[in-house]
Short mmCIF file of C-alpha atoms in Angstrom, two decimals:
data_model
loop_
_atom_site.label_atom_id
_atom_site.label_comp_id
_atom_site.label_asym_id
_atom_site.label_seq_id
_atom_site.Cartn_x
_atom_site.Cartn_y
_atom_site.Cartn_z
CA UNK A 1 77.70 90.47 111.32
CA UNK A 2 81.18 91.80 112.97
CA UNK A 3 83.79 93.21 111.37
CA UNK A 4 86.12 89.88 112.55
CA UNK A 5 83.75 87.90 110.78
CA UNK A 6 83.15 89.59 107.78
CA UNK A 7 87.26 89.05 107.11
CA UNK A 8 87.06 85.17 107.99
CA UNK A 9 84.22 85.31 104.79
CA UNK A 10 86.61 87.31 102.40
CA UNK A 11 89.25 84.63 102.97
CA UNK A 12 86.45 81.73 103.00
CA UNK A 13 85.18 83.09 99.36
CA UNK A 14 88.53 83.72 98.00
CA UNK A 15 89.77 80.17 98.89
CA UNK A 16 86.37 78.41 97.85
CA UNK A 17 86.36 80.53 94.30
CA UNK A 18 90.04 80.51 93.31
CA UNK A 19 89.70 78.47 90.40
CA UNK A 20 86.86 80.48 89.34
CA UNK A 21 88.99 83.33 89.66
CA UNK A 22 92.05 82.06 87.90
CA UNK A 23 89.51 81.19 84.52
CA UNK A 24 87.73 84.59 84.95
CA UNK A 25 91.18 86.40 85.04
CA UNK A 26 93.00 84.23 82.40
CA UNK A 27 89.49 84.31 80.32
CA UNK A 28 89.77 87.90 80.17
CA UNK A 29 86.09 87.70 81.08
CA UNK A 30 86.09 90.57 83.06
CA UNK A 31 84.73 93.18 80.96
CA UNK A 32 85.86 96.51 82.82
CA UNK A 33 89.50 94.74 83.63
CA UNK A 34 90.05 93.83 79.55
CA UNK A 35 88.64 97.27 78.19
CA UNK A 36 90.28 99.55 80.73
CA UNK A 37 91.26 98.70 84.24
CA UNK A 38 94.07 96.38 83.56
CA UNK A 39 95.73 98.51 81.32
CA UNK A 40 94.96 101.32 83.65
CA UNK A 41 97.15 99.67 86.35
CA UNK A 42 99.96 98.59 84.76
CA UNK A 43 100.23 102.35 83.27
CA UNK A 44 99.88 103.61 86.64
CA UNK A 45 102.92 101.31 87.68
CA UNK A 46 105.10 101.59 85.05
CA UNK A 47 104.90 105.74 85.38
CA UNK A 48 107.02 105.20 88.02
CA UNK A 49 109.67 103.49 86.04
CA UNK A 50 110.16 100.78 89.48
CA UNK A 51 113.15 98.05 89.17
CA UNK A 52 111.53 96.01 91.93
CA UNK A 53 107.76 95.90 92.81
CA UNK A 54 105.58 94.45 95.64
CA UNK A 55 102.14 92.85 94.31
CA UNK A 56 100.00 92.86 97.63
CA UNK A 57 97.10 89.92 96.70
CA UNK A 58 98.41 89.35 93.53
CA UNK A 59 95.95 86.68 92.81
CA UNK A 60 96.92 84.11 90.34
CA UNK A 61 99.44 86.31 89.11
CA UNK A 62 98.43 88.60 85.77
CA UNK A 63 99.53 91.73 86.36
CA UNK A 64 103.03 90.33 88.01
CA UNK A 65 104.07 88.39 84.90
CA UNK A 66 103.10 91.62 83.13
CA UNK A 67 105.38 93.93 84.34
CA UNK A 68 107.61 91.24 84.53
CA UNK A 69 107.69 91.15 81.43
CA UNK A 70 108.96 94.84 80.52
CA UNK A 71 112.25 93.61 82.99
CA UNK A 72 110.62 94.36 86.15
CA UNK A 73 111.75 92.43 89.56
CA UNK A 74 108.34 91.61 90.74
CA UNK A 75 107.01 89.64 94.26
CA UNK A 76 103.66 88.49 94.39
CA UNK A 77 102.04 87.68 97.68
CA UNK A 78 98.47 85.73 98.16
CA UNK A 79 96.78 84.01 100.83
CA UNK A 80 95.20 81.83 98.68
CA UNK A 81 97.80 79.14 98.46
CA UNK A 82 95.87 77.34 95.14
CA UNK A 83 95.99 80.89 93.67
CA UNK A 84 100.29 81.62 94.39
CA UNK A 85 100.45 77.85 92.85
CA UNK A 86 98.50 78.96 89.72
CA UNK A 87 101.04 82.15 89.43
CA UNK A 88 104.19 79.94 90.17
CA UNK A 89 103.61 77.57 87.51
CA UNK A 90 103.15 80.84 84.83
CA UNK A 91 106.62 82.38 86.00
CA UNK A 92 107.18 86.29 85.89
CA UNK A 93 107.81 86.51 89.76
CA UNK A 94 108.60 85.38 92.57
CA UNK A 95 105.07 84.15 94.37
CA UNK A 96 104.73 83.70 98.34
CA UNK A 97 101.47 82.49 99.89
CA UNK A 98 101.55 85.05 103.05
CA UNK A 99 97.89 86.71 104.67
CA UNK A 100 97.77 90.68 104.99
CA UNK A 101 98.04 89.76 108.92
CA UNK A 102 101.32 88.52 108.05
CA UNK A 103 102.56 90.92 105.95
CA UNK A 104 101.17 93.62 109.10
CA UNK A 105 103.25 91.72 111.29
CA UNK A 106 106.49 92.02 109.09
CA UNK A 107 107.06 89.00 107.75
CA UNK A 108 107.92 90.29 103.87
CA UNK A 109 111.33 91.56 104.04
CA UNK A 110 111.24 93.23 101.20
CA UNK A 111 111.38 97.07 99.96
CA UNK A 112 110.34 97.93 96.59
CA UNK A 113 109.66 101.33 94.44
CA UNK A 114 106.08 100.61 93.98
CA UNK A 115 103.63 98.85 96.12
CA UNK A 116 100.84 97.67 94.28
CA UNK A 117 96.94 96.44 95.66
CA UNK A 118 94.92 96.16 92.67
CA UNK A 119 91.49 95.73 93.64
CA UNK A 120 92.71 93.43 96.40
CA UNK A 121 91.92 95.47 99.52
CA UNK A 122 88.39 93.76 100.36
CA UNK A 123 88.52 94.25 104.46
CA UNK A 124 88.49 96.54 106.90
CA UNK A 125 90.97 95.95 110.11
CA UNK A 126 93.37 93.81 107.80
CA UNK A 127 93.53 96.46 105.30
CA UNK A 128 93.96 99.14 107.84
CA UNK A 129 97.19 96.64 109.13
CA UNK A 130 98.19 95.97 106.16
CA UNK A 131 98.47 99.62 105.21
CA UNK A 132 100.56 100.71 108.09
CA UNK A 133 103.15 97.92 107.02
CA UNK A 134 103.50 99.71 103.53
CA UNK A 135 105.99 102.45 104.50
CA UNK A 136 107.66 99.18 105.61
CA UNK A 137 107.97 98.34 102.23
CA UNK A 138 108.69 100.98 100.39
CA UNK A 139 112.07 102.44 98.97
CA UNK A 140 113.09 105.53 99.83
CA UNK A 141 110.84 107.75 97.21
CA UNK A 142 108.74 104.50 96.43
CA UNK A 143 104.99 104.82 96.14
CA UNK A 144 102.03 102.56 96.79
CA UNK A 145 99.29 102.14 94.66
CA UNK A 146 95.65 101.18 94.97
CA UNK A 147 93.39 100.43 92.26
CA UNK A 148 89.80 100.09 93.60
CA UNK A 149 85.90 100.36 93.57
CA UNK A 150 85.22 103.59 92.76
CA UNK A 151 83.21 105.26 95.91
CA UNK A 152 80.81 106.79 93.61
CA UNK A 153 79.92 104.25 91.09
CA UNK A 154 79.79 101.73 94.08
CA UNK A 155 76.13 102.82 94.36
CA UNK A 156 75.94 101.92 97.77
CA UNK A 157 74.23 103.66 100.12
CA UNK A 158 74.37 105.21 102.73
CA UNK A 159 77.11 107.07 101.71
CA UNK A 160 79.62 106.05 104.69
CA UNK A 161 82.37 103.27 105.38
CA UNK A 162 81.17 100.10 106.45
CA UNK A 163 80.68 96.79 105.52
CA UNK A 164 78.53 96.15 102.05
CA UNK A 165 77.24 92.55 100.64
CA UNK A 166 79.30 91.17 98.39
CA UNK A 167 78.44 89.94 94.45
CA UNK A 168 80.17 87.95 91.73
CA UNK A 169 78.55 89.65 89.14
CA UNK A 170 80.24 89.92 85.54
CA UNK A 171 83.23 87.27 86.81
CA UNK A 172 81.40 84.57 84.67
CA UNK A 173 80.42 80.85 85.65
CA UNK A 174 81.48 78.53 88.27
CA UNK A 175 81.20 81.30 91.56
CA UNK A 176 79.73 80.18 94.80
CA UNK A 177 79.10 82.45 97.31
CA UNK A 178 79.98 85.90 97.52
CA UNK A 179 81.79 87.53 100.50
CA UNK A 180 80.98 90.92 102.19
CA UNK A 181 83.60 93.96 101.48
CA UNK A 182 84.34 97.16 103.44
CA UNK A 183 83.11 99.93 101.88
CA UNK A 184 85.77 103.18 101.68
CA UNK A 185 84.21 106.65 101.15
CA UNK A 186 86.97 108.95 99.35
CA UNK A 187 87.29 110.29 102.82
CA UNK A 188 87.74 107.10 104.50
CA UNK A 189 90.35 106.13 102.21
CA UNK A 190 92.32 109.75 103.04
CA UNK A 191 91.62 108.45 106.68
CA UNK A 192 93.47 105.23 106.10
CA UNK A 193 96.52 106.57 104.13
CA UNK A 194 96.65 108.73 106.88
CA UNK A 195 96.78 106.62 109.34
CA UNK A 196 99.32 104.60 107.66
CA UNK A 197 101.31 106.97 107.84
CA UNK A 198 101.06 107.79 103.84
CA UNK A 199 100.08 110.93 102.26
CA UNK A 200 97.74 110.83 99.20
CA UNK A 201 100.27 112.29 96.26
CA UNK A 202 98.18 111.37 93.19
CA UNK A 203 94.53 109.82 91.91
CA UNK A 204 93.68 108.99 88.53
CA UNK A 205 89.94 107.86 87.51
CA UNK A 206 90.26 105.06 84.60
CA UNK A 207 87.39 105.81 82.40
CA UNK A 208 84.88 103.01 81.05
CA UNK A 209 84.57 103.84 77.33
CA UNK A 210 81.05 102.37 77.26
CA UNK A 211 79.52 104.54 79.98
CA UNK A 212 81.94 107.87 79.83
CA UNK A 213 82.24 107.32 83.96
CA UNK A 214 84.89 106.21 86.30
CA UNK A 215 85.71 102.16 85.93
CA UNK A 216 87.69 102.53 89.17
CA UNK A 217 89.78 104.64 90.96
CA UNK A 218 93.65 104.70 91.58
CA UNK A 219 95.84 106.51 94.19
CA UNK A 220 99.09 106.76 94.55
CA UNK A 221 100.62 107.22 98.21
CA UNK A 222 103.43 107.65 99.43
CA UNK B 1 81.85 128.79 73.33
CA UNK B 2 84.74 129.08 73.62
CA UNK B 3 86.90 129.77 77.66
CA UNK B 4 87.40 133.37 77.18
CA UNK B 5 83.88 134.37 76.36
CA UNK B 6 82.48 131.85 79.41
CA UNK B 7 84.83 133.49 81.70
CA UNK B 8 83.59 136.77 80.78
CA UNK B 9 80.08 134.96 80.84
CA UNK B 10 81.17 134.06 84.77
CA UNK B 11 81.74 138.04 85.33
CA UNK B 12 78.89 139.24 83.81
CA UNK B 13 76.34 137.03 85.97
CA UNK B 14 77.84 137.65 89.15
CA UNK B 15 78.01 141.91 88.38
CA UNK B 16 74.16 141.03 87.17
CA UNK B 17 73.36 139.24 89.93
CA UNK B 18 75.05 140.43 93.22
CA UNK B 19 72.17 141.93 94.98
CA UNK B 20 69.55 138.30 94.41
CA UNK B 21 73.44 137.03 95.99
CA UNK B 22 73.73 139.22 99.04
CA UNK B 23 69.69 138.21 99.61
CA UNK B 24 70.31 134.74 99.10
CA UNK B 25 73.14 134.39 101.22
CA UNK B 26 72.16 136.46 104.00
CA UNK B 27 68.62 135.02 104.38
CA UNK B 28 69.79 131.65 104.45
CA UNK B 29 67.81 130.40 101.21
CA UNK B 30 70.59 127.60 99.78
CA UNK B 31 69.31 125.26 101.81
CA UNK B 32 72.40 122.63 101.35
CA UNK B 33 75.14 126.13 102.62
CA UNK B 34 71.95 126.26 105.92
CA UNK B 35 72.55 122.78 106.49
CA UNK B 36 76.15 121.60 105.67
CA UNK B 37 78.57 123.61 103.69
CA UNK B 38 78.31 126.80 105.67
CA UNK B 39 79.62 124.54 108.72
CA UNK B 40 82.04 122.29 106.93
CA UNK B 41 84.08 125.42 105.76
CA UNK B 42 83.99 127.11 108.79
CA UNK B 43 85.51 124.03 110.90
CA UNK B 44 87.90 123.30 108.27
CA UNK B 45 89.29 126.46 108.36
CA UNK B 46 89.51 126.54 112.19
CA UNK B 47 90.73 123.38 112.30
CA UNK B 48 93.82 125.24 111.03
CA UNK B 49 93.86 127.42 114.06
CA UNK B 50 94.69 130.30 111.30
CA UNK B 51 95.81 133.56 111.84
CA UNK B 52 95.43 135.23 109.22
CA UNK B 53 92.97 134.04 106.47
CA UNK B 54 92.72 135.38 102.65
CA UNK B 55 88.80 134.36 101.56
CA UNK B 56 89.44 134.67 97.13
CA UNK B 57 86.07 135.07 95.97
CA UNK B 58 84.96 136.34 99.27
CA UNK B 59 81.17 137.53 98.08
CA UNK B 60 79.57 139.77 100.19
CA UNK B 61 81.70 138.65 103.29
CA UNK B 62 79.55 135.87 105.49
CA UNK B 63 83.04 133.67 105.86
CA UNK B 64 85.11 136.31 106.24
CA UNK B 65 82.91 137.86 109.05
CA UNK B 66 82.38 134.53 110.67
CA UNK B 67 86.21 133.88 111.16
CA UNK B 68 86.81 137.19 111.96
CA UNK B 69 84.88 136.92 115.17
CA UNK B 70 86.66 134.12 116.54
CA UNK B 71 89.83 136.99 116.28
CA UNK B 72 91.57 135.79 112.93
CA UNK B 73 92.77 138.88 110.83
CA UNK B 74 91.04 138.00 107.33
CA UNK B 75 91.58 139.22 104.05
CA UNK B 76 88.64 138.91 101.70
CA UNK B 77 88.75 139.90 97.87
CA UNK B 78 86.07 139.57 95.18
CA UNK B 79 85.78 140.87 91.80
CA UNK B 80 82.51 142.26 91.82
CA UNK B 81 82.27 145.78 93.50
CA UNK B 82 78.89 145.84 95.04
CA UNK B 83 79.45 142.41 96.58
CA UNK B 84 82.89 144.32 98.49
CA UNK B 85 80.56 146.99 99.12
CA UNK B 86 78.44 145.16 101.07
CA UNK B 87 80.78 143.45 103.25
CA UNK B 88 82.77 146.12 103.75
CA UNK B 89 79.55 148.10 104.99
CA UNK B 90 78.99 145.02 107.98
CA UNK B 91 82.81 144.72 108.47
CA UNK B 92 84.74 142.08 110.30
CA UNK B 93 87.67 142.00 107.94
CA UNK B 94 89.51 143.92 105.28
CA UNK B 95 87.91 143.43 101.83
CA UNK B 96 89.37 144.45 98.37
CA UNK B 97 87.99 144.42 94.61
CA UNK B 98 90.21 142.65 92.48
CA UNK B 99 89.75 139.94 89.87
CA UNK B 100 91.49 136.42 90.04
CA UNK B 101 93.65 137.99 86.79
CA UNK B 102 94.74 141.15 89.61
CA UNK B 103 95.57 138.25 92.19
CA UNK B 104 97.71 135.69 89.44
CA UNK B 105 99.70 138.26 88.57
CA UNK B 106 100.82 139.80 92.03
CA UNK B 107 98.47 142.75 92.52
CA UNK B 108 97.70 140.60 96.34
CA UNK B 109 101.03 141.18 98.74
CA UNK B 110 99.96 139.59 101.69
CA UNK B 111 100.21 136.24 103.04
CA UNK B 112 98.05 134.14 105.26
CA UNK B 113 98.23 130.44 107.32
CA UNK B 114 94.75 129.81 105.02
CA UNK B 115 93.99 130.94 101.42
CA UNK B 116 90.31 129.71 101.22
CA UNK B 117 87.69 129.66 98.03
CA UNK B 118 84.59 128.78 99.10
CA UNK B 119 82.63 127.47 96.11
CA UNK B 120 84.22 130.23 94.17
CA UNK B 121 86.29 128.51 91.44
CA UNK B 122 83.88 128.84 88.73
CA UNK B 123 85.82 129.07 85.72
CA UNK B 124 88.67 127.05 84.00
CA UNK B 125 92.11 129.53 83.33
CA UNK B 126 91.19 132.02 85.67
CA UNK B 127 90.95 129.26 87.98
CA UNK B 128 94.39 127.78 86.97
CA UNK B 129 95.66 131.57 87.02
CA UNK B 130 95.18 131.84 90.58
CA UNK B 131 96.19 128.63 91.64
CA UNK B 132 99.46 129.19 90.66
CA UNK B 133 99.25 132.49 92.38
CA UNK B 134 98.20 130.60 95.95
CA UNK B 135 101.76 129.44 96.79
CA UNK B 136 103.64 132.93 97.05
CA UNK B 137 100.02 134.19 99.35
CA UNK B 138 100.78 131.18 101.68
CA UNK B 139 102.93 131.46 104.88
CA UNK B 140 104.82 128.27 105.40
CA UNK B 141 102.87 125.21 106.55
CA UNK B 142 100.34 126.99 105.57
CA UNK B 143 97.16 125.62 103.39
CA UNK B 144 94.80 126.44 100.72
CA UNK B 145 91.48 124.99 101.26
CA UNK B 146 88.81 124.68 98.14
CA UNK B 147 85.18 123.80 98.20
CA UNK B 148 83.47 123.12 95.63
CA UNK B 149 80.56 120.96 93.89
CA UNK B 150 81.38 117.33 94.31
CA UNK B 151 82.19 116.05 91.28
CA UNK B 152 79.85 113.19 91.47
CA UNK B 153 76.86 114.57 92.16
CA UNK B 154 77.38 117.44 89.92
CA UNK B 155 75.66 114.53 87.60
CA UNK B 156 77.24 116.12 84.67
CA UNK B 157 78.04 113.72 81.75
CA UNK B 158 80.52 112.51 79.94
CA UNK B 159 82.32 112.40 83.55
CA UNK B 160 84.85 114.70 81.96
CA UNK B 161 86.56 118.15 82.59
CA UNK B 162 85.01 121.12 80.29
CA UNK B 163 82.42 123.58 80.53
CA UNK B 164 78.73 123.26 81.71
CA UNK B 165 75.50 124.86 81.66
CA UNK B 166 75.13 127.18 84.86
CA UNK B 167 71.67 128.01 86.87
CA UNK B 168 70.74 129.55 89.96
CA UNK B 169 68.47 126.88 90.95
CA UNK B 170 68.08 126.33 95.20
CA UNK B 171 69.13 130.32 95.39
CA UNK B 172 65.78 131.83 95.83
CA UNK B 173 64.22 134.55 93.55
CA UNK B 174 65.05 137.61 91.53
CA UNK B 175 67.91 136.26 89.21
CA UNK B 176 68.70 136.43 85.76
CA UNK B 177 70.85 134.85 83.54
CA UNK B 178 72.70 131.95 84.95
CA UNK B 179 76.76 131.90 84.29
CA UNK B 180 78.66 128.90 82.49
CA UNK B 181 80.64 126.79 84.68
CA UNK B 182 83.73 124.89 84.44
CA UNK B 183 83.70 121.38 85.59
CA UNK B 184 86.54 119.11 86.86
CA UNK B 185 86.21 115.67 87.74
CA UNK B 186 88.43 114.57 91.12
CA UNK B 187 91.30 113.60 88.69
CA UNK B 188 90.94 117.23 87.08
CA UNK B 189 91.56 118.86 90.64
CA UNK B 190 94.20 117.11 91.35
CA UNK B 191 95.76 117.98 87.56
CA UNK B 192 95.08 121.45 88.93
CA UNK B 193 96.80 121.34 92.29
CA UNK B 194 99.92 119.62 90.81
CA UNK B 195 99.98 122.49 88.33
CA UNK B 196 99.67 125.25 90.70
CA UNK B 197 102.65 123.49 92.79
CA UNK B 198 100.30 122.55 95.35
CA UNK B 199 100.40 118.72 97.30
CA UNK B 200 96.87 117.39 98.52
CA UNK B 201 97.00 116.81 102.22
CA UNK B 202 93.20 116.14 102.98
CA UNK B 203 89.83 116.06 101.54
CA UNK B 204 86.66 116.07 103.39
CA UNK B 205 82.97 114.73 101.68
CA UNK B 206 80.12 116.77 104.07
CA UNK B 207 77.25 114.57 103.75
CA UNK B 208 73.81 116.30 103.34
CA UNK B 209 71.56 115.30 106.25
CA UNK B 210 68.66 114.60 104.26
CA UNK B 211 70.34 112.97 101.15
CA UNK B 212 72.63 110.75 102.78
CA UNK B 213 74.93 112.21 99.50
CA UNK B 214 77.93 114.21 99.67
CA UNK B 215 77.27 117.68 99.61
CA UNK B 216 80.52 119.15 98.54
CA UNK B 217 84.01 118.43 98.77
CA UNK B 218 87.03 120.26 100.83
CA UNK B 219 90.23 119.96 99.46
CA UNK B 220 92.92 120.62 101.46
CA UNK B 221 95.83 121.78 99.95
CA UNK B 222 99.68 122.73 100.69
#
């Protein structure tokens, strides 16, 4: 399957499995988000003491109303538009239903301290366009952050971008199909902050406290 | 144990062990440096166009004579005197005993485009030590460049910093006593670099032919 493809699917999945999603999230059912990615990201975030923050495929919305909460000015952007509705009618931001395509093309006119994709960044050409837009987006000083897979406990293999079968695994009842994801070696994600224009300037590896290894990773560009 | 004594620990092995080293290294027996390290170091430091290189924990000289026949002026230094002996004997660069204690606290007045370690950051506050050292040895724009074991497929748990069991396994015959070793996960390198006043700029994964794994890492550092 081509790349072009492969990021129709990601949308397709994401728009068929939103309500899924929103119960998963909401459920706390996600067992490596409640015990230590969530926390994880909002830490990572909040180190940077941000009055205004962009939430690139913010889903229904959690972590938005979360920093939200602590007085933060937060916008939320989805292109799943049941998804933005969900995190509308909860409050704690300002929500826009707007693809990564759009975003690449400039149509957020916004600049924040932080830029935040927490495991949001599925694709491979979107993500690379939606990347280059960051600097965009960012303050003078402001950082973006990326909370993802970790390349290593991925357990895929070869060990080499590219594009990797997808799985709802551990998100709970109620999923239909999965969608495939672009794989990102630790050099291929130096690649595409490169690229972007953005220079890796810290990386933190969130710790599962039930197998003592990496539950993600997060890095911090800017 | 405690640090100090596995430092000393570090010493010991490599004074113990320098001649199995110089065999090893010059017959080509670590089959992983034959296939993909050996390379990976070389082009990353070219890729610098260097010139003038300082190799810290030089050994018994194979990177330091390999530059210095594409014409860069290199600097090697290594704590063990028999291993200087021996590349000072086949030349192809300047060479110096002096531990990473000599180099943290000045005893080095010289500065280069490249400060490389080439799988020579064994211990933990010697380590730290001359990190902090590497800015003043740096011309500006100019880069230190580490490789080391890749801390995933070191397949040390907990997936924590701290000190390990050493061996000498893949390095052919006639050693003794394996060293202690000080691990760091990614998130413990960076700690490191931010310490020593040092930015990442790049990092490179070599992938071993046959394992499809990576076989190091490359930091690049500035």
């Amino acid at each position: 399957m081509n790349g072009v493809a492969s990021e129709a699917l990601i949308l397709d999945a994401w728009q068929a499995n939103a309500q899924a999603w929103e119960r998963a999230v909401r459920g706390g059912v996600i067992e490596s988000r409640k015990l230590v990615t969530d926390r994880a990201i909002v830490e990572a975030v909040l180190s940077r003491t941000p009055r205004k923050v962009i939430d690139l495929g913010c889903g229904e919305g959690w972590l938005a109303r979360m920093l939200a909460a602590t007085g933060i000015e937060v916008t939320g952007v989805d292109v799943v538009p049941s998804l933005v509705d969900a995190a509308q009618k909860q409050g704690g931001g300002s929500f826009r239903v707007m693809s990564y395509e759009d975003v690449a093309a400039g149509a957020l006119h916004e600049r924040a301290d932080v830029v935040v994709c927490n495991f949001s960044l599925l694709g491979h050409a979107s993500v690379d366009g939606l990347l280059a837009a960051v600097p965009g987006l960012l303050e003078t000083g402001g950082v973006l952050l990326v909370q993802t897979i970790h390349p290593w406990s991925a357990g895929v293999e070869p060990y080499r971008d590219g594009w990797r079968e997808g799985s709802w695994a551990g998100c709970g009842e109620g999923f239909g199909e999965p969608a495939p994801w672009y794989f990102r070696t630790l050099d291929g994600w130096m690649a595409s902050f490169r690229g972007a224009g953005l220079r890796l300037v810290d990386l933190k590896e969130p710790i599962h406290p039930h197998t003592g290894k990496p539950a993600s990773v997060i890095f911090m560009a800017g």
